[in-house]
Amino acid sequence: MIAITVAYQAGNKMNTDYYYGSHVQMVENTLTEYGLKASEVRKIVGTPTGDPAPYQIITTLYFESMQAYSSAMASDAGRHVLGDIKNFFDGMPDIMIGEV
């Protein structure tokens, strides 16, 4: 399984109402057919040291394989999901790929 971590940097303007109300559902609705198995969203509330957190929200998307993820991102649906980021976030999030 592949885990795609999408980390939205603190300090950047983010419309969380749009994110939670529209974007998260769009991701799930459009990418499931490409092998999206699950997703989770975490609102970052702090760090162990008390320092400001570098991210405000971290989302993880779980795909059945790297091939499924690559197909999803190459599709019109994947391009639509990535293009929607500008509708709620000022900038581009950090995206990391991991194996579970």
Short mmCIF file of C-alpha atoms in Angstrom, two decimals:
data_model
loop_
_atom_site.label_atom_id
_atom_site.label_comp_id
_atom_site.label_asym_id
_atom_site.label_seq_id
_atom_site.Cartn_x
_atom_site.Cartn_y
_atom_site.Cartn_z
CA MET A 1 0.00 0.00 0.00
CA ILE A 2 1.14 3.54 -0.76
CA ALA A 3 0.50 6.49 1.57
CA ILE A 4 0.47 9.95 0.05
CA THR A 5 1.00 12.61 2.71
CA VAL A 6 -0.19 16.10 1.83
CA ALA A 7 1.04 18.67 4.35
CA TYR A 8 -0.37 22.19 4.28
CA GLN A 9 2.18 24.65 5.69
CA ALA A 10 1.32 26.84 8.65
CA GLY A 11 1.30 30.54 7.88
CA ASN A 12 -0.33 30.11 4.48
CA LYS A 13 -3.91 31.28 4.08
CA MET A 14 -6.28 28.29 4.06
CA ASN A 15 -10.06 28.22 3.71
CA THR A 16 -10.81 25.25 5.95
CA ASP A 17 -14.57 25.54 5.37
CA TYR A 18 -14.02 24.89 1.66
CA TYR A 19 -11.41 22.22 2.36
CA TYR A 20 -13.60 20.20 4.71
CA GLY A 21 -16.88 21.01 2.96
CA SER A 22 -15.86 20.44 -0.67
CA HIS A 23 -12.31 19.33 -1.38
CA VAL A 24 -12.10 16.30 0.91
CA GLN A 25 -15.33 14.87 -0.50
CA MET A 26 -14.21 15.58 -4.08
CA VAL A 27 -10.97 13.67 -3.49
CA GLU A 28 -12.82 10.66 -2.12
CA ASN A 29 -15.52 10.74 -4.81
CA THR A 30 -13.15 11.09 -7.76
CA LEU A 31 -10.10 9.07 -6.79
CA THR A 32 -11.76 5.94 -5.37
CA GLU A 33 -12.14 4.52 -8.88
CA TYR A 34 -8.34 4.84 -9.26
CA GLY A 35 -7.54 2.77 -6.17
CA LEU A 36 -7.92 5.23 -3.29
CA LYS A 37 -8.63 2.92 -0.35
CA ALA A 38 -8.90 5.40 2.52
CA SER A 39 -8.06 8.92 3.60
CA GLU A 40 -7.56 10.75 6.85
CA VAL A 41 -7.28 14.41 7.72
CA ARG A 42 -5.46 15.68 10.81
CA LYS A 43 -5.68 19.24 12.08
CA ILE A 44 -2.30 19.93 13.62
CA VAL A 45 -2.67 21.42 17.11
CA GLY A 46 0.92 21.61 18.33
CA THR A 47 4.32 20.02 18.79
CA PRO A 48 5.87 18.14 21.71
CA THR A 49 8.20 21.06 22.41
CA GLY A 50 5.51 23.71 22.32
CA ASP A 51 7.07 25.31 19.25
CA PRO A 52 4.73 26.36 16.45
CA ALA A 53 3.87 23.44 14.16
CA PRO A 54 5.20 23.68 10.60
CA TYR A 55 1.86 22.47 9.22
CA GLN A 56 -1.77 23.33 9.88
CA ILE A 57 -3.37 20.26 8.27
CA ILE A 58 -1.90 16.95 7.17
CA THR A 59 -3.90 14.60 4.98
CA THR A 60 -2.96 11.05 4.10
CA LEU A 61 -4.36 9.24 1.08
CA TYR A 62 -3.94 5.47 0.91
CA PHE A 63 -3.71 3.83 -2.53
CA GLU A 64 -3.51 0.12 -3.27
CA SER A 65 -0.25 0.58 -5.22
CA MET A 66 2.16 3.10 -6.68
CA GLN A 67 0.71 2.30 -10.10
CA ALA A 68 -2.79 3.16 -8.86
CA TYR A 69 -1.56 6.48 -7.45
CA SER A 70 0.31 7.31 -10.68
CA SER A 71 -2.78 6.50 -12.76
CA ALA A 72 -4.94 8.65 -10.50
CA MET A 73 -2.65 11.66 -10.79
CA ALA A 74 -2.33 11.27 -14.58
CA SER A 75 -6.12 11.21 -14.99
CA ASP A 76 -8.43 14.17 -15.55
CA ALA A 77 -9.79 13.53 -12.04
CA GLY A 78 -6.32 13.76 -10.52
CA ARG A 79 -5.55 16.97 -12.38
CA HIS A 80 -8.90 18.37 -11.20
CA VAL A 81 -8.08 17.52 -7.56
CA LEU A 82 -4.65 19.15 -7.81
CA GLY A 83 -6.12 22.17 -9.60
CA ASP A 84 -8.67 22.63 -6.83
CA ILE A 85 -5.94 23.37 -4.25
CA LYS A 86 -5.81 27.01 -5.35
CA ASN A 87 -9.47 27.34 -4.30
CA PHE A 88 -8.65 26.89 -0.60
CA PHE A 89 -4.88 27.18 -0.04
CA ASP A 90 -2.40 29.96 -0.78
CA GLY A 91 0.53 27.97 -2.16
CA MET A 92 1.30 24.32 -2.82
CA PRO A 93 1.40 21.80 0.01
CA ASP A 94 4.34 19.48 0.60
CA ILE A 95 3.54 16.07 -0.88
CA MET A 96 5.41 12.93 0.20
CA ILE A 97 5.05 9.32 -0.93
CA GLY A 98 5.58 6.44 1.45
CA GLU A 99 5.11 2.70 1.60
CA VAL A 100 2.95 1.15 4.30
#
